[in-house]
CSV table of N, CA, C and O in Angstrom, one decimal:
chain,number,residue,atom,x,y,z
A,21,MET,N,68.5,125.1,113.3
A,21,MET,CA,67.9,126.3,112.8
A,21,MET,C,67.2,126.0,111.5
A,21,MET,O,67.9,125.7,110.5
A,22,ALA,N,66.0,126.2,111.4
A,22,ALA,CA,65.2,125.9,110.2
A,22,ALA,C,64.9,127.1,109.5
A,22,ALA,O,64.8,128.2,110.1
A,23,PHE,N,64.7,127.0,108.2
A,23,PHE,CA,64.3,128.2,107.4
A,23,PHE,C,63.2,127.7,106.5
A,23,PHE,O,63.0,126.6,106.2
A,24,SER,N,62.4,128.7,106.0
A,24,SER,CA,61.3,128.4,105.1
A,24,SER,C,61.5,129.3,103.9
A,24,SER,O,62.1,130.4,103.9
A,25,VAL,N,60.9,128.8,102.8
A,25,VAL,CA,61.0,129.6,101.5
A,25,VAL,C,59.6,130.0,101.2
A,25,VAL,O,58.7,129.2,101.1
A,26,LEU,N,59.4,131.3,100.9
A,26,LEU,CA,58.1,131.8,100.5
A,26,LEU,C,58.3,132.5,99.2
A,26,LEU,O,59.2,133.1,98.9
A,27,TRP,N,57.3,132.2,98.3
A,27,TRP,CA,57.4,132.7,96.9
A,27,TRP,C,56.4,133.9,96.9
A,27,TRP,O,55.2,133.7,97.1
A,28,VAL,N,56.9,135.1,96.6
A,28,VAL,CA,56.1,136.3,96.4
A,28,VAL,C,56.3,136.7,95.0
A,28,VAL,O,57.4,137.1,94.6
A,29,SER,N,55.2,136.7,94.2
A,29,SER,CA,55.3,137.2,92.8
A,29,SER,C,56.5,136.6,92.1
A,29,SER,O,57.3,137.3,91.5
A,30,ARG,N,56.6,135.3,92.1
A,30,ARG,CA,57.6,134.5,91.4
A,30,ARG,C,59.0,134.8,91.9
A,30,ARG,O,60.0,134.5,91.2
A,31,THR,N,59.2,135.4,93.1
A,31,THR,CA,60.5,135.7,93.7
A,31,THR,C,60.6,134.9,94.9
A,31,THR,O,59.8,135.1,95.9
A,32,PRO,N,61.6,134.1,95.1
A,32,PRO,CA,61.8,133.3,96.3
A,32,PRO,C,62.4,134.2,97.4
A,32,PRO,O,63.3,134.9,97.2
A,33,ILE,N,61.8,134.1,98.6
A,33,ILE,CA,62.2,134.8,99.7
A,33,ILE,C,62.5,133.7,100.8
A,33,ILE,O,61.6,132.9,101.1
A,34,VAL,N,63.7,133.7,101.3
A,34,VAL,CA,64.1,132.7,102.4
A,34,VAL,C,63.9,133.4,103.7
A,34,VAL,O,64.5,134.5,104.0
A,35,ARG,N,63.2,132.7,104.6
A,35,ARG,CA,63.0,133.3,106.0
A,35,ARG,C,63.9,132.5,106.9
A,35,ARG,O,63.7,131.3,107.1
A,36,VAL,N,64.8,133.2,107.5
A,36,VAL,CA,65.8,132.6,108.4
A,36,VAL,C,65.6,133.1,109.8
A,36,VAL,O,65.7,134.3,110.0
A,37,PRO,N,65.2,132.2,110.8
A,37,PRO,CA,65.1,132.7,112.1
A,37,PRO,C,66.4,133.0,112.8
A,37,PRO,O,67.3,132.1,112.8
A,38,VAL,N,66.6,134.1,113.3
A,38,VAL,CA,67.8,134.5,114.1
A,38,VAL,C,67.4,134.9,115.5
A,38,VAL,O,66.6,135.8,115.7
A,39,ALA,N,67.8,134.1,116.4
A,39,ALA,CA,67.4,134.2,117.9
A,39,ALA,C,65.9,134.2,117.9
A,39,ALA,O,65.3,133.2,117.5
A,40,ARG,N,65.2,135.3,118.3
A,40,ARG,CA,63.8,135.3,118.4
A,40,ARG,C,63.2,136.1,117.2
A,40,ARG,O,62.0,136.3,117.1
A,41,PHE,N,64.0,136.6,116.4
A,41,PHE,CA,63.6,137.4,115.3
A,41,PHE,C,63.7,136.6,114.0
A,41,PHE,O,64.4,135.7,113.9
A,42,GLU,N,63.0,137.1,113.0
A,42,GLU,CA,63.0,136.5,111.7
A,42,GLU,C,63.6,137.4,110.6
A,42,GLU,O,63.1,138.6,110.5
A,43,VAL,N,64.6,137.0,109.9
A,43,VAL,CA,65.3,137.9,108.9
A,43,VAL,C,64.9,137.4,107.6
A,43,VAL,O,64.9,136.2,107.3
A,44,VAL,N,64.4,138.3,106.7
A,44,VAL,CA,64.0,137.9,105.3
A,44,VAL,C,65.2,138.2,104.4
A,44,VAL,O,65.7,139.3,104.3
A,45,VAL,N,65.7,137.2,103.7
A,45,VAL,CA,66.8,137.3,102.8
A,45,VAL,C,66.4,136.7,101.5
A,45,VAL,O,65.8,135.6,101.4
A,46,THR,N,66.7,137.4,100.4
A,46,THR,CA,66.4,136.9,99.1
A,46,THR,C,67.8,136.5,98.5
A,46,THR,O,68.8,137.1,98.7
A,47,MET,N,67.8,135.4,97.7
A,47,MET,CA,69.0,134.9,97.2
A,47,MET,C,68.9,134.6,95.7
A,47,MET,O,67.8,134.6,95.1
A,48,CYS,N,70.1,134.4,95.1
A,48,CYS,CA,70.1,134.0,93.7
A,48,CYS,C,70.1,132.5,93.5
A,48,CYS,O,70.8,131.8,94.3
A,49,PHE,N,69.4,132.0,92.5
A,49,PHE,CA,69.2,130.6,92.4
A,49,PHE,C,69.8,130.2,91.0
A,49,PHE,O,69.8,130.9,90.0
A,50,TYR,N,70.4,129.0,91.1
A,50,TYR,CA,71.1,128.4,89.9
A,50,TYR,C,70.6,126.9,89.8
A,50,TYR,O,70.1,126.3,90.7
A,51,ASP,N,70.8,126.4,88.6
A,51,ASP,CA,70.7,124.9,88.4
A,51,ASP,C,71.9,124.2,88.9
A,51,ASP,O,73.0,124.8,89.0
A,52,GLN,N,71.8,123.0,89.3
A,52,GLN,CA,72.9,122.2,89.7
A,52,GLN,C,72.9,120.9,88.9
A,52,GLN,O,71.9,120.2,88.7
A,53,HIS,N,74.0,120.6,88.3
A,53,HIS,CA,74.2,119.4,87.5
A,53,HIS,C,74.9,118.3,88.4
A,53,HIS,O,76.0,118.5,88.9
A,54,ARG,N,74.2,117.2,88.6
A,54,ARG,CA,74.7,116.1,89.4
A,54,ARG,C,75.2,115.0,88.5
A,54,ARG,O,74.4,114.4,87.8
A,55,PHE,N,76.5,114.6,88.6
A,55,PHE,CA,77.0,113.6,87.7
A,55,PHE,C,76.8,112.2,88.3
A,55,PHE,O,76.5,112.1,89.5
A,56,ALA,N,77.0,111.2,87.5
A,56,ALA,CA,76.8,109.8,88.0
A,56,ALA,C,77.8,109.4,89.1
A,56,ALA,O,77.5,108.5,89.9
A,57,CYS,N,78.9,110.0,89.1
A,57,CYS,CA,80.0,109.7,90.1
A,57,CYS,C,79.7,110.4,91.4
A,57,CYS,O,80.4,110.1,92.4
A,58,GLY,N,78.7,111.3,91.5
A,58,GLY,CA,78.4,112.0,92.8
A,58,GLY,C,78.9,113.4,92.8
A,58,GLY,O,78.5,114.2,93.6
A,59,ASP,N,79.8,113.8,91.9
A,59,ASP,CA,80.2,115.2,91.8
A,59,ASP,C,79.1,116.0,91.2
A,59,ASP,O,78.1,115.5,90.7
A,60,TRP,N,79.3,117.3,91.3
A,60,TRP,CA,78.3,118.3,90.8
A,60,TRP,C,79.0,119.5,90.3
A,60,TRP,O,80.1,119.8,90.6
A,61,LYS,N,78.3,120.3,89.6
A,61,LYS,CA,78.7,121.6,89.2
A,61,LYS,C,77.6,122.6,89.0
A,61,LYS,O,76.4,122.1,88.9
A,62,TRP,N,77.8,123.9,89.2
A,62,TRP,CA,76.8,124.8,89.0
A,62,TRP,C,76.3,124.9,87.6
A,62,TRP,O,77.2,124.9,86.7
A,63,GLY,N,75.1,125.1,87.4
A,63,GLY,CA,74.5,125.2,86.0
A,63,GLY,C,74.2,126.6,85.7
A,63,GLY,O,74.8,127.6,86.2
A,64,TYR,N,73.1,126.8,84.9
A,64,TYR,CA,72.7,128.1,84.5
A,64,TYR,C,72.1,128.9,85.6
A,64,TYR,O,71.5,128.4,86.5
A,65,PHE,N,72.2,130.2,85.6
A,65,PHE,CA,71.6,131.2,86.5
A,65,PHE,C,70.1,131.2,86.2
A,65,PHE,O,69.7,131.3,85.0
A,66,ARG,N,69.3,131.1,87.2
A,66,ARG,CA,67.8,131.0,87.0
A,66,ARG,C,67.0,132.1,87.6
A,66,ARG,O,66.1,132.6,87.0
A,67,GLN,N,67.4,132.6,88.8
A,67,GLN,CA,66.5,133.6,89.5
A,67,GLN,C,67.3,134.6,90.1
A,67,GLN,O,68.3,134.4,90.9
A,68,HIS,N,67.0,135.9,89.8
A,68,HIS,CA,67.8,137.0,90.4
A,68,HIS,C,67.1,137.4,91.7
A,68,HIS,O,65.9,137.3,91.9
A,69,CYS,N,68.0,137.9,92.6
A,69,CYS,CA,67.4,138.3,93.9
A,69,CYS,C,67.3,139.8,93.9
A,69,CYS,O,67.8,140.5,93.1
A,70,ASN,N,66.6,140.3,95.0
A,70,ASN,CA,66.4,141.8,95.1
A,70,ASN,C,67.6,142.5,95.7
A,70,ASN,O,67.6,143.7,95.7
A,71,ARG,N,68.6,141.8,96.3
A,71,ARG,CA,69.7,142.4,96.9
A,71,ARG,C,70.7,143.0,95.9
A,71,ARG,O,71.4,144.0,96.3
A,72,GLU,N,70.7,142.5,94.7
A,72,GLU,CA,71.7,143.1,93.7
A,72,GLU,C,70.8,143.8,92.7
A,72,GLU,O,70.0,143.2,92.0
A,73,TYR,N,71.0,145.1,92.5
A,73,TYR,CA,70.2,145.9,91.6
A,73,TYR,C,70.9,146.1,90.3
A,73,TYR,O,70.2,146.5,89.3
A,74,ARG,N,72.2,145.8,90.1
A,74,ARG,CA,72.9,146.1,88.8
A,74,ARG,C,72.6,144.9,87.9
A,74,ARG,O,72.5,143.8,88.2
A,75,THR,N,72.4,145.3,86.6
A,75,THR,CA,72.1,144.3,85.6
A,75,THR,C,73.3,143.4,85.3
A,75,THR,O,74.4,143.9,85.2
A,76,GLY,N,73.0,142.1,85.3
A,76,GLY,CA,74.0,141.1,85.1
A,76,GLY,C,74.8,140.7,86.3
A,76,GLY,O,75.7,139.9,86.2
A,77,GLU,N,74.6,141.3,87.4
A,77,GLU,CA,75.3,141.0,88.7
A,77,GLU,C,74.4,140.1,89.6
A,77,GLU,O,73.2,140.1,89.5
A,78,THR,N,75.1,139.3,90.4
A,78,THR,CA,74.4,138.5,91.4
A,78,THR,C,74.9,138.8,92.8
A,78,THR,O,76.0,139.5,92.9
A,79,CYS,N,74.2,138.4,93.8
A,79,CYS,CA,74.5,138.7,95.1
A,79,CYS,C,75.7,137.9,95.7
A,79,CYS,O,76.3,138.2,96.7
A,80,GLY,N,76.0,136.8,95.0
A,80,GLY,CA,77.1,136.0,95.4
A,80,GLY,C,76.7,134.7,96.2
A,80,GLY,O,77.5,133.8,96.4
A,81,MET,N,75.4,134.7,96.7
A,81,MET,CA,74.9,133.6,97.4
A,81,MET,C,74.2,132.7,96.4
A,81,MET,O,73.2,133.1,95.8
A,82,LYS,N,74.7,131.4,96.3
A,82,LYS,CA,74.1,130.5,95.3
A,82,LYS,C,73.2,129.5,96.0
A,82,LYS,O,73.7,128.8,96.9
A,83,LEU,N,72.0,129.4,95.6
A,83,LEU,CA,71.1,128.3,96.0
A,83,LEU,C,70.7,127.5,94.8
A,83,LEU,O,70.7,128.0,93.7
A,84,ILE,N,70.2,126.3,95.1
A,84,ILE,CA,69.8,125.4,94.0
A,84,ILE,C,68.4,125.6,93.7
A,84,ILE,O,67.5,125.5,94.5
A,85,MET,N,68.1,125.9,92.4
A,85,MET,CA,66.7,126.0,91.9
A,85,MET,C,66.2,124.6,91.6
A,85,MET,O,65.1,124.2,92.0
A,86,GLN,N,67.0,123.8,90.8
A,86,GLN,CA,66.6,122.5,90.5
A,86,GLN,C,67.9,121.7,90.3
A,86,GLN,O,68.9,122.2,89.9
A,87,THR,N,67.9,120.4,90.5
A,87,THR,CA,69.0,119.5,90.2
A,87,THR,C,68.8,118.7,88.9
A,87,THR,O,67.7,118.1,88.8
A,88,VAL,N,69.7,118.8,88.0
A,88,VAL,CA,69.6,118.2,86.7
A,88,VAL,C,70.6,116.9,86.8
A,88,VAL,O,71.8,117.1,86.9
A,89,PRO,N,70.0,115.7,86.7
A,89,PRO,CA,70.9,114.5,86.7
A,89,PRO,C,71.6,114.4,85.4
A,89,PRO,O,71.0,114.5,84.3
A,90,VAL,N,72.9,114.1,85.4
A,90,VAL,CA,73.7,113.9,84.2
A,90,VAL,C,74.2,112.4,84.3
A,90,VAL,O,74.8,112.1,85.3
A,91,HIS,N,73.9,111.7,83.3
A,91,HIS,CA,74.2,110.2,83.3
A,91,HIS,C,75.6,109.9,82.8
A,91,HIS,O,75.7,108.9,82.1
A,92,GLN,N,76.5,110.7,83.2
A,92,GLN,CA,77.9,110.4,82.9
A,92,GLN,C,78.8,110.9,84.0
A,92,GLN,O,78.3,111.6,84.8
A,93,LYS,N,80.1,110.5,84.0
A,93,LYS,CA,81.0,110.9,85.1
A,93,LYS,C,81.5,112.3,84.7
A,93,LYS,O,81.5,112.7,83.6
A,94,CYS,N,82.0,112.9,85.8
A,94,CYS,CA,82.6,114.3,85.6
A,94,CYS,C,84.0,114.1,84.9
A,94,CYS,O,84.5,113.0,84.7
A,95,LYS,N,84.6,115.2,84.5
A,95,LYS,CA,85.8,115.2,83.7
A,95,LYS,C,87.0,114.6,84.5
A,95,LYS,O,87.8,113.9,84.0
A,96,LEU,N,87.0,114.9,85.8
A,96,LEU,CA,88.1,114.4,86.7
A,96,LEU,C,88.0,112.8,86.8
A,96,LEU,O,89.0,112.1,86.6
A,97,CYS,N,86.8,112.3,86.9
A,97,CYS,CA,86.6,110.9,87.0
A,97,CYS,C,86.9,110.2,85.7
A,97,CYS,O,87.4,109.1,85.7
A,98,ASP,N,86.6,110.9,84.6
A,98,ASP,CA,86.9,110.4,83.3
A,98,ASP,C,88.4,110.3,83.1
A,98,ASP,O,89.0,109.3,82.6
A,99,LYS,N,89.2,111.3,83.5
A,99,LYS,CA,90.6,111.3,83.5
A,99,LYS,C,91.2,110.1,84.3
A,99,LYS,O,92.1,109.4,83.9
A,100,ILE,N,90.6,110.0,85.5
A,100,ILE,CA,91.1,108.9,86.4
A,100,ILE,C,90.9,107.6,85.8
A,100,ILE,O,91.7,106.7,85.8
A,101,ASP,N,89.7,107.3,85.2
A,101,ASP,CA,89.4,106.1,84.6
A,101,ASP,C,90.3,105.8,83.4
A,101,ASP,O,90.7,104.7,83.2
A,102,THR,N,90.6,106.8,82.6
A,102,THR,CA,91.4,106.7,81.4
A,102,THR,C,92.9,106.2,81.9
A,102,THR,O,93.4,105.3,81.3
A,103,LYS,N,93.4,106.9,82.9
A,103,LYS,CA,94.7,106.6,83.4
A,103,LYS,C,94.7,105.2,84.0
A,103,LYS,O,95.7,104.5,83.9
A,104,GLN,N,93.7,104.8,84.7
A,104,GLN,CA,93.6,103.5,85.3
A,104,GLN,C,93.6,102.4,84.2
A,104,GLN,O,94.2,101.4,84.4
A,105,ARG,N,92.8,102.6,83.1
A,105,ARG,CA,92.8,101.7,82.0
A,105,ARG,C,94.2,101.5,81.4
A,105,ARG,O,94.7,100.4,81.1
A,106,ARG,N,94.9,102.7,81.2
A,106,ARG,CA,96.2,102.6,80.7
A,106,ARG,C,97.2,101.9,81.6
A,106,ARG,O,98.1,101.1,81.1
A,107,ARG,N,97.1,102.1,82.9
A,107,ARG,CA,97.9,101.4,83.9
A,107,ARG,C,97.6,99.9,83.8
A,107,ARG,O,98.6,99.1,83.8
A,108,ASN,N,96.4,99.5,83.7
A,108,ASN,CA,96.0,98.1,83.6
A,108,ASN,C,96.6,97.5,82.3
A,108,ASN,O,97.1,96.3,82.3
A,109,ALA,N,96.6,98.2,81.2
A,109,ALA,CA,97.1,97.7,80.0
A,109,ALA,C,98.6,97.5,80.1
A,109,ALA,O,99.2,96.5,79.6
A,110,GLU,N,99.3,98.4,80.8
A,110,GLU,CA,100.8,98.3,81.0
A,110,GLU,C,101.1,97.0,81.8
A,110,GLU,O,102.0,96.3,81.5
A,111,GLU,N,100.3,96.8,82.8
A,111,GLU,CA,100.5,95.6,83.7
A,111,GLU,C,100.2,94.3,82.9
A,111,GLU,O,101.0,93.4,83.0
A,112,ASP,N,99.2,94.3,82.0
A,112,ASP,CA,99.0,93.2,81.1
A,112,ASP,C,100.2,92.9,80.2
A,112,ASP,O,100.6,91.8,80.0
A,113,ARG,N,100.7,94.0,79.6
A,113,ARG,CA,101.9,93.9,78.7
A,113,ARG,C,103.1,93.3,79.5
A,113,ARG,O,103.8,92.5,79.0
A,114,ILE,N,103.3,93.8,80.7
A,114,ILE,CA,104.4,93.3,81.5
A,114,ILE,C,104.2,91.8,81.8
A,114,ILE,O,105.2,91.0,81.6
A,115,SER,N,103.0,91.4,82.2
A,115,SER,CA,102.8,89.9,82.5
A,115,SER,C,103.0,89.1,81.2
A,115,SER,O,103.5,88.0,81.2
A,116,ARG,N,102.6,89.6,80.0
A,116,ARG,CA,102.7,88.9,78.8
A,116,ARG,C,104.2,88.8,78.4
A,116,ARG,O,104.7,87.7,78.0
A,117,TRP,N,105.0,89.9,78.6
A,117,TRP,CA,106.4,89.8,78.3
A,117,TRP,C,107.1,88.9,79.2
A,117,TRP,O,108.1,88.2,78.8
A,118,LYS,N,106.7,88.8,80.5
A,118,LYS,CA,107.4,87.9,81.4
A,118,LYS,C,107.1,86.4,81.1
A,118,LYS,O,107.9,85.6,81.2
A,119,ARG,N,105.9,86.2,80.6
A,119,ARG,CA,105.5,84.8,80.2
A,119,ARG,C,106.3,84.4,78.9
A,119,ARG,O,106.7,83.2,78.8
A,120,GLU,N,106.6,85.3,78.0
A,120,GLU,CA,107.3,85.0,76.8
A,120,GLU,C,108.8,84.8,77.0
A,120,GLU,O,109.5,84.4,76.1
A,121,GLY,N,109.3,85.2,78.1
A,121,GLY,CA,110.8,85.1,78.4
A,121,GLY,C,111.4,86.4,78.8
A,121,GLY,O,110.7,87.4,78.8
A,122,GLY,N,112.7,86.4,79.1
A,122,GLY,CA,113.4,87.5,79.6
A,122,GLY,C,114.0,88.4,78.5
A,122,GLY,O,114.9,89.2,78.8
A,123,LYS,N,113.6,88.3,77.2
A,123,LYS,CA,114.2,89.0,76.2
A,123,LYS,C,113.7,90.4,76.0
A,123,LYS,O,114.2,91.2,75.3
A,124,PHE,N,112.6,90.8,76.8
A,124,PHE,CA,112.1,92.2,76.8
A,124,PHE,C,112.4,93.0,78.0
A,124,PHE,O,111.5,93.8,78.5
A,125,ARG,N,113.5,92.9,78.6
A,125,ARG,CA,113.9,93.5,79.8
A,125,ARG,C,113.8,95.0,79.8
A,125,ARG,O,113.3,95.7,80.7
A,126,ALA,N,114.3,95.6,78.7
A,126,ALA,CA,114.2,97.1,78.6
A,126,ALA,C,112.7,97.6,78.5
A,126,ALA,O,112.4,98.6,79.1
A,127,SER,N,111.9,96.8,77.8
A,127,SER,CA,110.5,97.2,77.6
A,127,SER,C,109.8,97.1,79.0
A,127,SER,O,108.9,97.9,79.3
A,128,ILE,N,110.1,96.0,79.7
A,128,ILE,CA,109.5,95.8,81.0
A,128,ILE,C,109.9,97.0,82.0
A,128,ILE,O,109.1,97.5,82.7
A,129,ASP,N,111.2,97.4,82.0
A,129,ASP,CA,111.6,98.5,82.8
A,129,ASP,C,110.9,99.8,82.4
A,129,ASP,O,110.5,100.5,83.3
A,130,ARG,N,110.8,100.0,81.1
A,130,ARG,CA,110.1,101.2,80.7
A,130,ARG,C,108.6,101.2,81.1
A,130,ARG,O,108.1,102.2,81.5
A,131,SER,N,108.0,100.0,81.0
A,131,SER,CA,106.6,99.9,81.5
A,131,SER,C,106.4,100.2,83.0
A,131,SER,O,105.4,100.8,83.4
A,132,TYR,N,107.4,99.7,83.7
A,132,TYR,CA,107.3,100.0,85.2
A,132,TYR,C,107.4,101.5,85.4
A,132,TYR,O,106.8,102.0,86.3
A,133,GLU,N,108.3,102.2,84.7
A,133,GLU,CA,108.4,103.7,84.8
A,133,GLU,C,107.0,104.3,84.4
A,133,GLU,O,106.6,105.3,85.1
A,134,ILE,N,106.4,103.8,83.4
A,134,ILE,CA,105.1,104.4,82.9
A,134,ILE,C,104.1,104.2,84.0
A,134,ILE,O,103.3,105.1,84.3
A,135,ILE,N,104.1,103.0,84.6
A,135,ILE,CA,103.1,102.6,85.7
A,135,ILE,C,103.3,103.6,86.9
A,135,ILE,O,102.3,104.1,87.4
A,136,LYS,N,104.6,103.8,87.2
A,136,LYS,CA,104.9,104.7,88.4
A,136,LYS,C,104.3,106.1,88.1
A,136,LYS,O,103.7,106.7,89.0
A,137,SER,N,104.6,106.6,86.9
A,137,SER,CA,104.1,108.0,86.6
A,137,SER,C,102.6,108.0,86.5
A,137,SER,O,102.0,109.0,87.0
A,138,LEU,N,102.0,107.0,86.0
A,138,LEU,CA,100.5,106.9,86.0
A,138,LEU,C,99.9,106.9,87.4
A,138,LEU,O,98.9,107.5,87.7
A,139,GLU,N,100.5,106.1,88.3
A,139,GLU,CA,100.0,106.0,89.6
A,139,GLU,C,100.2,107.4,90.3
A,139,GLU,O,99.3,107.8,91.1
A,140,ARG,N,101.2,108.1,90.0
A,140,ARG,CA,101.4,109.5,90.6
A,140,ARG,C,100.3,110.4,90.1
A,140,ARG,O,99.7,111.2,90.8
A,141,GLU,N,100.0,110.4,88.8
A,141,GLU,CA,99.0,111.2,88.2
A,141,GLU,C,97.6,110.8,88.7
A,141,GLU,O,96.8,111.7,89.0
A,142,ILE,N,97.3,109.6,88.9
A,142,ILE,CA,96.0,109.1,89.4
A,142,ILE,C,95.9,109.6,90.9
A,142,ILE,O,94.8,110.1,91.3
A,143,TYR,N,97.0,109.6,91.6
A,143,TYR,CA,97.0,110.0,93.0
A,143,TYR,C,96.7,111.5,93.1
A,143,TYR,O,95.9,112.0,93.9
A,144,GLU,N,97.3,112.3,92.2
A,144,GLU,CA,97.1,113.8,92.1
A,144,GLU,C,95.7,114.1,91.7
A,144,GLU,O,95.1,115.0,92.3
A,145,LEU,N,95.1,113.4,90.8
A,145,LEU,CA,93.7,113.6,90.3
A,145,LEU,C,92.7,113.3,91.4
A,145,LEU,O,91.8,114.0,91.7
A,146,ARG,N,93.0,112.2,92.2
A,146,ARG,CA,92.1,111.9,93.3
A,146,ARG,C,92.2,112.9,94.4
A,146,ARG,O,91.2,113.2,95.0
A,147,ASN,N,93.4,113.4,94.7
A,147,ASN,CA,93.5,114.5,95.7
A,147,ASN,C,92.8,115.7,95.2
A,147,ASN,O,92.2,116.4,96.0
A,148,GLU,N,92.9,116.1,93.9
A,148,GLU,CA,92.2,117.2,93.4
A,148,GLU,C,90.7,117.1,93.6
A,148,GLU,O,90.0,118.0,93.9
A,149,ARG,N,90.2,115.9,93.3
A,149,ARG,CA,88.8,115.6,93.5
A,149,ARG,C,88.4,115.8,94.9
A,149,ARG,O,87.3,116.4,95.3
A,150,MET,N,89.2,115.3,95.8
A,150,MET,CA,88.9,115.4,97.3
A,150,MET,C,88.9,116.8,97.7
A,150,MET,O,88.1,117.3,98.5
A,151,ARG,N,89.9,117.6,97.2
A,151,ARG,CA,90.0,119.0,97.6
A,151,ARG,C,88.7,119.8,97.1
A,151,ARG,O,88.2,120.6,97.8
A,152,LYS,N,88.3,119.4,95.9
A,152,LYS,CA,87.1,120.0,95.3
A,152,LYS,C,85.9,119.7,96.2
A,152,LYS,O,85.0,120.6,96.4
A,153,LEU,N,85.8,118.5,96.7
A,153,LEU,CA,84.6,118.1,97.5
A,153,LEU,C,84.7,118.8,98.9
A,153,LEU,O,83.6,119.1,99.5
A,154,GLN,N,85.9,119.0,99.4
A,154,GLN,CA,86.0,119.6,100.7
A,154,GLN,C,85.8,121.1,100.7
A,154,GLN,O,85.4,121.7,101.7
A,155,ILE,N,86.0,121.8,99.6
A,155,ILE,CA,85.8,123.2,99.5
A,155,ILE,C,84.3,123.6,99.8
A,155,ILE,O,84.0,124.6,100.4
A,156,VAL,N,83.4,122.7,99.3
A,156,VAL,CA,82.0,123.0,99.4
A,156,VAL,C,81.5,122.7,100.8
A,156,VAL,O,81.6,122.6,101.7
């Protein structure tokens, strides 16, 4: 099912074919911010539709007016990267302590607990990111 967009006096009108008839629907348009990691978020409101007549209200249907590339990762990916770096640092500390001898046993055990908790947090953040992608 294909649709076309017609601009009438700077107002976008989407023509959606339904069976043999054509329904004209106007929608609200927003900017979309696309991050370097592939995630996105809604940006500023750009175009009001004719379906909602109250000031400051939108019809609830969001379409993309333009995509704005953002050359950094989203907050979730930044958190994942930070926890991954901390996990790698703990692994480096453990390997260094093992090379120096067995006198740091308590520190090694504590680092293993930290690594386990970091892995759990990374897993939860990745699941949250996947849930966010599946909602759309």
